[in-house]
PDB file of C-alpha atoms in Angstrom:
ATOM      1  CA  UNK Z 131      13.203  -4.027 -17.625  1.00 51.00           C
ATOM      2  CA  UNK Z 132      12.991  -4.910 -13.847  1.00 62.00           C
ATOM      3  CA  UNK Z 133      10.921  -2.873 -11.555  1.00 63.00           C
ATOM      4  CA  UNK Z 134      14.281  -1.822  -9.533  1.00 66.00           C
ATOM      5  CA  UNK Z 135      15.805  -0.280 -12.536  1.00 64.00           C
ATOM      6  CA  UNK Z 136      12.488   1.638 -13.660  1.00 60.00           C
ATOM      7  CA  UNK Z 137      12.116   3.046 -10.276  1.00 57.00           C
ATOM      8  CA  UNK Z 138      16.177   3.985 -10.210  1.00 55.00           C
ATOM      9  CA  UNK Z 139      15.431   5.888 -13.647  1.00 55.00           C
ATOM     10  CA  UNK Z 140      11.786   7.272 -11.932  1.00 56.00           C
ATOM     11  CA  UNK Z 141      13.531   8.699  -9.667  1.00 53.00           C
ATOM     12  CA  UNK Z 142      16.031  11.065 -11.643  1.00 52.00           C
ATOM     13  CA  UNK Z 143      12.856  12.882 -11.597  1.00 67.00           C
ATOM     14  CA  UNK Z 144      10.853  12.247  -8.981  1.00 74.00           C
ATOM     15  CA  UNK Z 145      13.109  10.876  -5.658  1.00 81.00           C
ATOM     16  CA  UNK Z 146      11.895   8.452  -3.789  1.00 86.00           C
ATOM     17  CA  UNK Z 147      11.103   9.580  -0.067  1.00 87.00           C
ATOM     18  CA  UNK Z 148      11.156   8.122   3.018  1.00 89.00           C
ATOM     19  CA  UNK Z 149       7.054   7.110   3.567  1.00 86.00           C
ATOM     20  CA  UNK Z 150       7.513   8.356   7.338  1.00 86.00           C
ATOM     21  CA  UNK Z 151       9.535  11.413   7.719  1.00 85.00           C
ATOM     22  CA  UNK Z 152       9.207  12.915   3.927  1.00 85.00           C
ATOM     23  CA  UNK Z 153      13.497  12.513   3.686  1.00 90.00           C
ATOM     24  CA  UNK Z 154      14.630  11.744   0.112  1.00 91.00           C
ATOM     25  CA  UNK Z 155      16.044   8.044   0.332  1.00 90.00           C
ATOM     26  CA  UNK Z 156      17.518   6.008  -2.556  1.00 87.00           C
ATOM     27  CA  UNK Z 157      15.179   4.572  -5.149  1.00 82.00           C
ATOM     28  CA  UNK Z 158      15.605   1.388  -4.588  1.00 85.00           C
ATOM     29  CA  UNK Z 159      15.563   1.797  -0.638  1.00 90.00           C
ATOM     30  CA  UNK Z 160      12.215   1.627   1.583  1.00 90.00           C
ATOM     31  CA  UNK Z 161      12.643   3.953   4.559  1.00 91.00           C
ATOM     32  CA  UNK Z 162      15.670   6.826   5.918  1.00 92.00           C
ATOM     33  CA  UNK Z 163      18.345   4.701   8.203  1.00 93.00           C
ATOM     34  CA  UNK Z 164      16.706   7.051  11.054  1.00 91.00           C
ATOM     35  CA  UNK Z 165      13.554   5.624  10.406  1.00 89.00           C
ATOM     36  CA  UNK Z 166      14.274   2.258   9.917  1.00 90.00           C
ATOM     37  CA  UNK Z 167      15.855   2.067  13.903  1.00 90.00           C
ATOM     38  CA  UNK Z 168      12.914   3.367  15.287  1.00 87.00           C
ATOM     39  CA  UNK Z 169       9.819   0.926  13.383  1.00 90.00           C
ATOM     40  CA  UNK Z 170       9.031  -1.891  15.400  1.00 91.00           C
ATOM     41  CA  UNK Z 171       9.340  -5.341  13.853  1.00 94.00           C
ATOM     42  CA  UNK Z 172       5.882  -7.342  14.405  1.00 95.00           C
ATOM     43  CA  UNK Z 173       7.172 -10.314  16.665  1.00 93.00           C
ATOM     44  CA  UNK Z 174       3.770 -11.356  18.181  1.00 92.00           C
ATOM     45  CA  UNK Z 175       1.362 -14.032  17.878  1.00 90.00           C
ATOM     46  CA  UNK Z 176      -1.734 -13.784  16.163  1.00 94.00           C
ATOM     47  CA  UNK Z 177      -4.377 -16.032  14.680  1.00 93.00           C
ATOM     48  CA  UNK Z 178      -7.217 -15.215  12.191  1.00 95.00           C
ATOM     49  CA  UNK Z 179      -9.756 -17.946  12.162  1.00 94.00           C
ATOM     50  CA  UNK Z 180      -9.726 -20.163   9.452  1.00 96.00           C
ATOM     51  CA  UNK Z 181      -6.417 -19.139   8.045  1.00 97.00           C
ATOM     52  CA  UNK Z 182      -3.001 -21.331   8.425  1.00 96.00           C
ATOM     53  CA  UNK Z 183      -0.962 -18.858   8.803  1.00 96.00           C
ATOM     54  CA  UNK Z 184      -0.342 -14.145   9.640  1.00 97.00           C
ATOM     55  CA  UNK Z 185       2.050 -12.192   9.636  1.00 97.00           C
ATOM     56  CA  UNK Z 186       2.920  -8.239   9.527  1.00 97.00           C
ATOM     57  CA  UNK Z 187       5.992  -6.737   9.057  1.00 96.00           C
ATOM     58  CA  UNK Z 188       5.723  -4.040  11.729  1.00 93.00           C
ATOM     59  CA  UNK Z 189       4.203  -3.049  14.866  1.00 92.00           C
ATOM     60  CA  UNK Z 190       1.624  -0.016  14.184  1.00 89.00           C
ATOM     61  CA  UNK Z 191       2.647   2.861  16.384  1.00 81.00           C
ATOM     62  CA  UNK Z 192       2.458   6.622  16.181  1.00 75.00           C
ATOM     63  CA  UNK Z 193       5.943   6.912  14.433  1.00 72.00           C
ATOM     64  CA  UNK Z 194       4.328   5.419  11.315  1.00 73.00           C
ATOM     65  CA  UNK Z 195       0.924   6.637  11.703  1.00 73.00           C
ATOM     66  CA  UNK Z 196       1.575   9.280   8.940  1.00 70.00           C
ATOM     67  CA  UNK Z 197       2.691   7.123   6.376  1.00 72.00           C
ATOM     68  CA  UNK Z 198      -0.474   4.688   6.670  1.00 73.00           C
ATOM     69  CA  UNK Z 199      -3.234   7.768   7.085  1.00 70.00           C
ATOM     70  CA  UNK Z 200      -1.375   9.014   3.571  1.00 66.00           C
ATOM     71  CA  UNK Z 201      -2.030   6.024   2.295  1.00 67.00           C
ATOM     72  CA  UNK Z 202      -5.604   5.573   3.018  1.00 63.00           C
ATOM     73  CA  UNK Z 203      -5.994   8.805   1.876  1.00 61.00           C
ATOM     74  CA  UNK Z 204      -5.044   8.381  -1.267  1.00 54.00           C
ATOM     75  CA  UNK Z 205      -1.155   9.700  -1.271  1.00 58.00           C
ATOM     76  CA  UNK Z 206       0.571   6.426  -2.064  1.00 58.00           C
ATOM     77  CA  UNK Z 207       4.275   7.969  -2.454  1.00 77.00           C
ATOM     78  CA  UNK Z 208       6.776   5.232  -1.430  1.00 86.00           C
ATOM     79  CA  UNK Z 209       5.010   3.358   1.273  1.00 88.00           C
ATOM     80  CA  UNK Z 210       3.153   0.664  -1.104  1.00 90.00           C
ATOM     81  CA  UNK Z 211       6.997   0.091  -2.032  1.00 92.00           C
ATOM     82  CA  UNK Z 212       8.498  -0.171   1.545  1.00 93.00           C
ATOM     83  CA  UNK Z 213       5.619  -2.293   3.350  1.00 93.00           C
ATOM     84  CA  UNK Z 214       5.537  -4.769   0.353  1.00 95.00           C
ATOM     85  CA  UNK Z 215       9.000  -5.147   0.582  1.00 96.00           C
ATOM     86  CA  UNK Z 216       9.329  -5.954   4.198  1.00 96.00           C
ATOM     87  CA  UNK Z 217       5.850  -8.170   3.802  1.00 97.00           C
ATOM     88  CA  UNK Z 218       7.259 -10.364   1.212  1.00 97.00           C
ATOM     89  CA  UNK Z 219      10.463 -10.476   3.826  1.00 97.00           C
ATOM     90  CA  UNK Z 220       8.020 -11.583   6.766  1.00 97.00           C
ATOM     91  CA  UNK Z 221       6.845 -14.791   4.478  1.00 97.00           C
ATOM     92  CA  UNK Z 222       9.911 -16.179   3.087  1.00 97.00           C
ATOM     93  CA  UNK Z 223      11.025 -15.806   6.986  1.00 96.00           C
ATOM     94  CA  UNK Z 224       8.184 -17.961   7.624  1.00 95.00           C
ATOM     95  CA  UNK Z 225       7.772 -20.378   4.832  1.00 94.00           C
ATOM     96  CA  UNK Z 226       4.746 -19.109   3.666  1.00 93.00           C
ATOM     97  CA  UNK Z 227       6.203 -18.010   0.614  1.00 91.00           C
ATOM     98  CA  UNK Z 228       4.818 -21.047  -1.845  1.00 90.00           C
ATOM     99  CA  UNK Z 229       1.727 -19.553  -2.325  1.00 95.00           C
ATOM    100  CA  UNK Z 230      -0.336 -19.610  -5.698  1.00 96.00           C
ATOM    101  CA  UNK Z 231      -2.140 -16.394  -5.262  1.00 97.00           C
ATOM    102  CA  UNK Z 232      -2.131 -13.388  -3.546  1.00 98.00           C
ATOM    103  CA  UNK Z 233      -5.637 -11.458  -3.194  1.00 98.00           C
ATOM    104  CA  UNK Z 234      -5.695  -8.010  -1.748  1.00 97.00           C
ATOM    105  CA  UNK Z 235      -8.195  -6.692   0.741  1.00 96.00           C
ATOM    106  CA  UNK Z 236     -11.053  -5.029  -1.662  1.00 95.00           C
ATOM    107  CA  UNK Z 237     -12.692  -1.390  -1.786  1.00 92.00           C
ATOM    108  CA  UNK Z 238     -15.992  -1.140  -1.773  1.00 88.00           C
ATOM    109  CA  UNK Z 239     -16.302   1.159  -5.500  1.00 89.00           C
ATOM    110  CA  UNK Z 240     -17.310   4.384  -3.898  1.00 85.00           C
ATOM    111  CA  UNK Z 241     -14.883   4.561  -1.043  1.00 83.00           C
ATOM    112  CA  UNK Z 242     -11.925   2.828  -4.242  1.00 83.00           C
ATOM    113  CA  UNK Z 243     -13.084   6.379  -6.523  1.00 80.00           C
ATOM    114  CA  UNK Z 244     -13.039   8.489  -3.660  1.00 81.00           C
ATOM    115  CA  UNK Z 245      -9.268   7.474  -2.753  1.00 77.00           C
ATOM    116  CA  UNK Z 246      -8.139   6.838  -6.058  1.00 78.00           C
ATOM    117  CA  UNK Z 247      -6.650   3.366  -5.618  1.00 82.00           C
ATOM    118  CA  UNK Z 248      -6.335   0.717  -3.236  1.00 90.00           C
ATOM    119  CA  UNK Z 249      -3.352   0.882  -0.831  1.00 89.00           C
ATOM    120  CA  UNK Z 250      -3.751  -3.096  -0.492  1.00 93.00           C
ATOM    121  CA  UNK Z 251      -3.683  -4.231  -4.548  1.00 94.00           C
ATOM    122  CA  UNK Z 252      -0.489  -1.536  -4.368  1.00 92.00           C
ATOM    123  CA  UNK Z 253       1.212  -3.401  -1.319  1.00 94.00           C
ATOM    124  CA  UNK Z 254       0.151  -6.875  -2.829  1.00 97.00           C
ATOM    125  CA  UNK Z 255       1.679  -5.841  -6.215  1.00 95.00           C
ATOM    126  CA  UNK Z 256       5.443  -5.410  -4.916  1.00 95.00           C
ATOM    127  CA  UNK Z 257       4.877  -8.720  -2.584  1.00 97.00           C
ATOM    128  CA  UNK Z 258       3.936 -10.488  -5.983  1.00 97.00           C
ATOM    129  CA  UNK Z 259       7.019  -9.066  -8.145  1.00 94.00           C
ATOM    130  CA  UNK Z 260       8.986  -9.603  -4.633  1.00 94.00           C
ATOM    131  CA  UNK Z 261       8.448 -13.397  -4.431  1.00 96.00           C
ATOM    132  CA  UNK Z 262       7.155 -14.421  -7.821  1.00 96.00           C
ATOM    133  CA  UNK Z 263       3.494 -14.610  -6.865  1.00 97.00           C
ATOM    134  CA  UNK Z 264       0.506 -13.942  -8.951  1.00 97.00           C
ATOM    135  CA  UNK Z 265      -1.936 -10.895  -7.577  1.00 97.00           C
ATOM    136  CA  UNK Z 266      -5.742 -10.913  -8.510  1.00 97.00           C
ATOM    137  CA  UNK Z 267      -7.481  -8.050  -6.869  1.00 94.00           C
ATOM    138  CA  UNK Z 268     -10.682  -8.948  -9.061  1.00 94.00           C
ATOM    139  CA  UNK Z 269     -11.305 -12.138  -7.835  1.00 95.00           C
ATOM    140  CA  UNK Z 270     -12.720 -10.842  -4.405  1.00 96.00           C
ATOM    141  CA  UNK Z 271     -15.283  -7.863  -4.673  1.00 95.00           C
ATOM    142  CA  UNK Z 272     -16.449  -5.722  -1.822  1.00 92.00           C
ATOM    143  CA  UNK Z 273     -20.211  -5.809  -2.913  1.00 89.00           C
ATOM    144  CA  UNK Z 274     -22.238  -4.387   0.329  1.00 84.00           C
ATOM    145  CA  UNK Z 275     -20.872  -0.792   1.712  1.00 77.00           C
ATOM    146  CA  UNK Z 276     -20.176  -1.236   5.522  1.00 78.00           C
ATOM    147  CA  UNK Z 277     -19.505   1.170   8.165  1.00 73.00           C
ATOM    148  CA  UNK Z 278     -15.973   2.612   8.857  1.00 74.00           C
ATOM    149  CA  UNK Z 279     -14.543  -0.152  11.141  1.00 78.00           C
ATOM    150  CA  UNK Z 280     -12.749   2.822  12.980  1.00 71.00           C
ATOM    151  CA  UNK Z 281     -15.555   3.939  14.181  1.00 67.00           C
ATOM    152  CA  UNK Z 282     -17.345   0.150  15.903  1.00 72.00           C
ATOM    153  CA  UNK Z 283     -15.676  -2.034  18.657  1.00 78.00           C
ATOM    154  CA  UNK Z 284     -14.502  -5.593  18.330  1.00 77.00           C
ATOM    155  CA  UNK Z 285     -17.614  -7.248  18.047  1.00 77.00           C
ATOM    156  CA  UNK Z 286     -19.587  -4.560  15.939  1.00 79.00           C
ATOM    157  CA  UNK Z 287     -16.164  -5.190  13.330  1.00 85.00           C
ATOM    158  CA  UNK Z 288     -17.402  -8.948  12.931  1.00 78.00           C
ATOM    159  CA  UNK Z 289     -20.990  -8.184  12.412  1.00 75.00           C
ATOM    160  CA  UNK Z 290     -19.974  -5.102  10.021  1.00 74.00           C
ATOM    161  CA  UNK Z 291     -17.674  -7.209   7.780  1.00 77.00           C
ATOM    162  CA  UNK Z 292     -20.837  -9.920   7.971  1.00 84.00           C
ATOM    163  CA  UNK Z 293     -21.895 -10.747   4.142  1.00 86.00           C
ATOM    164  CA  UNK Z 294     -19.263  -7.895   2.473  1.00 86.00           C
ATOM    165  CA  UNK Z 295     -17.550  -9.964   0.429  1.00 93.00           C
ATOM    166  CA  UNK Z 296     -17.812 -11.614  -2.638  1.00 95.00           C
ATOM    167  CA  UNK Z 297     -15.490 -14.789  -5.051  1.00 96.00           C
ATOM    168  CA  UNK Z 298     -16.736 -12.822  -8.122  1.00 95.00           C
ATOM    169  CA  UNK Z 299     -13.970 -15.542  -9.681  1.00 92.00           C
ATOM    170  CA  UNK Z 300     -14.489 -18.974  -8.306  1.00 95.00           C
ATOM    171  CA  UNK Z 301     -12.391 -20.770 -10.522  1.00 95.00           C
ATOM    172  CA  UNK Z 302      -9.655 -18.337  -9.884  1.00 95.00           C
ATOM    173  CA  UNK Z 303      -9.633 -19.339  -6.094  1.00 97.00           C
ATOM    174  CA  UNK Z 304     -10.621 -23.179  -6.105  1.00 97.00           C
ATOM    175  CA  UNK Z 305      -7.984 -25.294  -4.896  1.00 97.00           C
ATOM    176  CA  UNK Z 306      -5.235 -22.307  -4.591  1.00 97.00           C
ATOM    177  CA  UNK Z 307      -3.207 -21.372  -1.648  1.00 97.00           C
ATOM    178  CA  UNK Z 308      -4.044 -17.867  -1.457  1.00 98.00           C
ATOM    179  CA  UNK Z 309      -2.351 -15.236   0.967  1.00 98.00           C
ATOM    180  CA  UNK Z 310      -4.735 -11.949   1.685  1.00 98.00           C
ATOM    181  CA  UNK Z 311      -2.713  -8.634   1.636  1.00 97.00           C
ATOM    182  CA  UNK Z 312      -3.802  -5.623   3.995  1.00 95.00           C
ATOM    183  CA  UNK Z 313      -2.680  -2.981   5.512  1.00 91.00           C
ATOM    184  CA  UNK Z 314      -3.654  -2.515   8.946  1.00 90.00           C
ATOM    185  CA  UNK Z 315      -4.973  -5.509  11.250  1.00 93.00           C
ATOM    186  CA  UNK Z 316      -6.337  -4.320  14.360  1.00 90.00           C
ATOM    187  CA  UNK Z 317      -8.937  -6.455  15.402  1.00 90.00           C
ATOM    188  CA  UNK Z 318      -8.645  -9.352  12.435  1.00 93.00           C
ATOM    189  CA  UNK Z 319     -12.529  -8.959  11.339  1.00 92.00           C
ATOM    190  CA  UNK Z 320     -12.322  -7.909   8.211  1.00 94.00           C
ATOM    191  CA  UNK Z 321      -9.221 -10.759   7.128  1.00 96.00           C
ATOM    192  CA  UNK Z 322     -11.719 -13.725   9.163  1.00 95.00           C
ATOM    193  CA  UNK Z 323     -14.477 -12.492   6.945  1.00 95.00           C
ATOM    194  CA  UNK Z 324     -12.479 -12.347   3.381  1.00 97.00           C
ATOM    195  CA  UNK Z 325     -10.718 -15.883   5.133  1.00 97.00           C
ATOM    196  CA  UNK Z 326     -14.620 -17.640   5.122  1.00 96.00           C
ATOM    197  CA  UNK Z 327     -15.291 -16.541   1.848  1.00 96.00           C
ATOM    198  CA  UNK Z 328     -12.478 -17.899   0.149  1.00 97.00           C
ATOM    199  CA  UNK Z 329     -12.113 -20.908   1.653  1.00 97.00           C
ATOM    200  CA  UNK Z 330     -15.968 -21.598   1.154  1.00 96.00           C
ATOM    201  CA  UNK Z 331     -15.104 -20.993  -2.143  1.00 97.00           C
ATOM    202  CA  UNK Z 332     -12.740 -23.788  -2.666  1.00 97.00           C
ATOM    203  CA  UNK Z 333      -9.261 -21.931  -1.813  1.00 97.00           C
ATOM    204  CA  UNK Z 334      -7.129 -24.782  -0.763  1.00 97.00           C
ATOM    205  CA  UNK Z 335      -6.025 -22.778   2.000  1.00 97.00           C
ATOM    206  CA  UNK Z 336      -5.461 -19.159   2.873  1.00 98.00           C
ATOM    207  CA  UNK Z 337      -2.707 -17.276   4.838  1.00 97.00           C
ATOM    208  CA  UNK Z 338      -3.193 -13.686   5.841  1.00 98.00           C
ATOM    209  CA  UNK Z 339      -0.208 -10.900   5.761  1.00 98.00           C
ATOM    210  CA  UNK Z 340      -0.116  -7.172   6.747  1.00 96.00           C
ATOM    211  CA  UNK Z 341       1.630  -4.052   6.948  1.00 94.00           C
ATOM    212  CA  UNK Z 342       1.003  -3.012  10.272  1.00 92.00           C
ATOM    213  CA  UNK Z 343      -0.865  -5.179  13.577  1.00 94.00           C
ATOM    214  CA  UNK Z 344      -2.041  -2.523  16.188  1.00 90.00           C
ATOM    215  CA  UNK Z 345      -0.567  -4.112  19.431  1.00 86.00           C
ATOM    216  CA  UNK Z 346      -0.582  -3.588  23.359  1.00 70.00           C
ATOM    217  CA  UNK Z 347      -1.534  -0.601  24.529  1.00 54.00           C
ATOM    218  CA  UNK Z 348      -2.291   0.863  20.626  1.00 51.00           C
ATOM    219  CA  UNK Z 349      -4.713  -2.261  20.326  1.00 52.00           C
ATOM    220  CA  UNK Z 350      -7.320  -0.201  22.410  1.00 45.00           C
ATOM    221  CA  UNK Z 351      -6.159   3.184  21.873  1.00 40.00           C
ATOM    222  CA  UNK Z 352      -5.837   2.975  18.168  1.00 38.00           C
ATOM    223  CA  UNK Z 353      -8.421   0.690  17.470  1.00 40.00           C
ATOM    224  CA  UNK Z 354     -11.478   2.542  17.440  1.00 39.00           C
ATOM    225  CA  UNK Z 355      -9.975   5.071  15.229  1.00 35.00           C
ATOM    226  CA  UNK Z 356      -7.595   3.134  12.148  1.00 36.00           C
TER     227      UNK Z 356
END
């Protein structure tokens, strides 16, 4: 049965809501038509080193703040849904739909069983089913705990990240063109990091893709708190 129709019958029961404002939207849809004018498409340039390609479907501002804090705390509702959807949009819009493998940002395990799940396996789960992609959120572990990156500037982020990651499946990576899933990029550390590792690794090449890129004026504001 295809996802579409098990979330249309889901929702007899539980409606799906709008990840933003709370309004009940159709099952199938990802955001309220009020909503959906006032989120920002991501139209800007950015480059994470080592990777060939990024994109992220929208601009992170306080309209949609909500919807990602619920996420990172835990309350998934129907924003895994609507930021895969408009993520697996972004890369067929820019050919960078042919990868082999998509890898999701990892938890370290505390902070994954204090939240309950990982917003970025969720979001790289409907990007898979979306394009016909393959997710592996076990082939990349988190293996040190690091400091909140909301809480460091830029360069602190890099020297955080430093070392966090590990290919705890090499042969799962070697040779593949992988895209990394996340949710928020402000400052890119965390996606150059889990970019090194991979490609160290053997990854034939890696491409990085997010919900939401922090941008102008929210680049400094917002990114010693997200």
């Amino acid at each position: 049965m295809k996802h579409e129709t098990l979330r249309q019958i889901a929702a007899l029961i539980y409606p799906s809501r709008c990840p933003v404002c709370n309004d009940i939207i159709g099952a199938n849809d990802c955001f309220c038509p009020k909503c959906s004018e006032i989120l920002v498409r991501y139209e800007g340039s950015f480059h994470i080193r080592g990777s060939s390609g990024f994109v992220a479907a929208y601009e992170y501002r306080p309209d949609m703040s909500e919807a990602v804090m619920l996420m990172k705390r835990g309350t998934m509702g129907n924003a895994p849904y609507a930021f895969g959807s408009a993520i697996a949009e972004r890369l067929a819009e820019a050919g960078m739909n042919s990868a082999e493998l998509l890898v999701p940002v990892p938890m370290y395990r505390s902070d994954l069983h204090r939240r309950g799940g990982n917003q970025s396996r969720l979001i790289a789960e409907v990007v898979g089913r979306k394009l016909g992609i393959c997710v592996d959120s076990g082939a990349v572990i988190k293996s040190t705990e690091t400091l909140p990156q909301k809480e460091l500037r830029k360069h602190e982020r890099e020297v955080n990240m430093r070392g966090a990651f590990t290919v705890r499946k090499p042969e799962a990576v070697f040779g593949k063109k992988i895209i990394l899933i996340d949710d928020i990029c402000t400052t890119g550390s965390t996606l150059t990091e889990l970019t090194s590792v991979l490609l160290s690794a053997g990854a034939a090449e890696v491409c990085c893709a997010c919900a939401c890129k922090t941008v102008g004026r929210y680049e400094n504001e917002q990114g010693e708190q997200i």
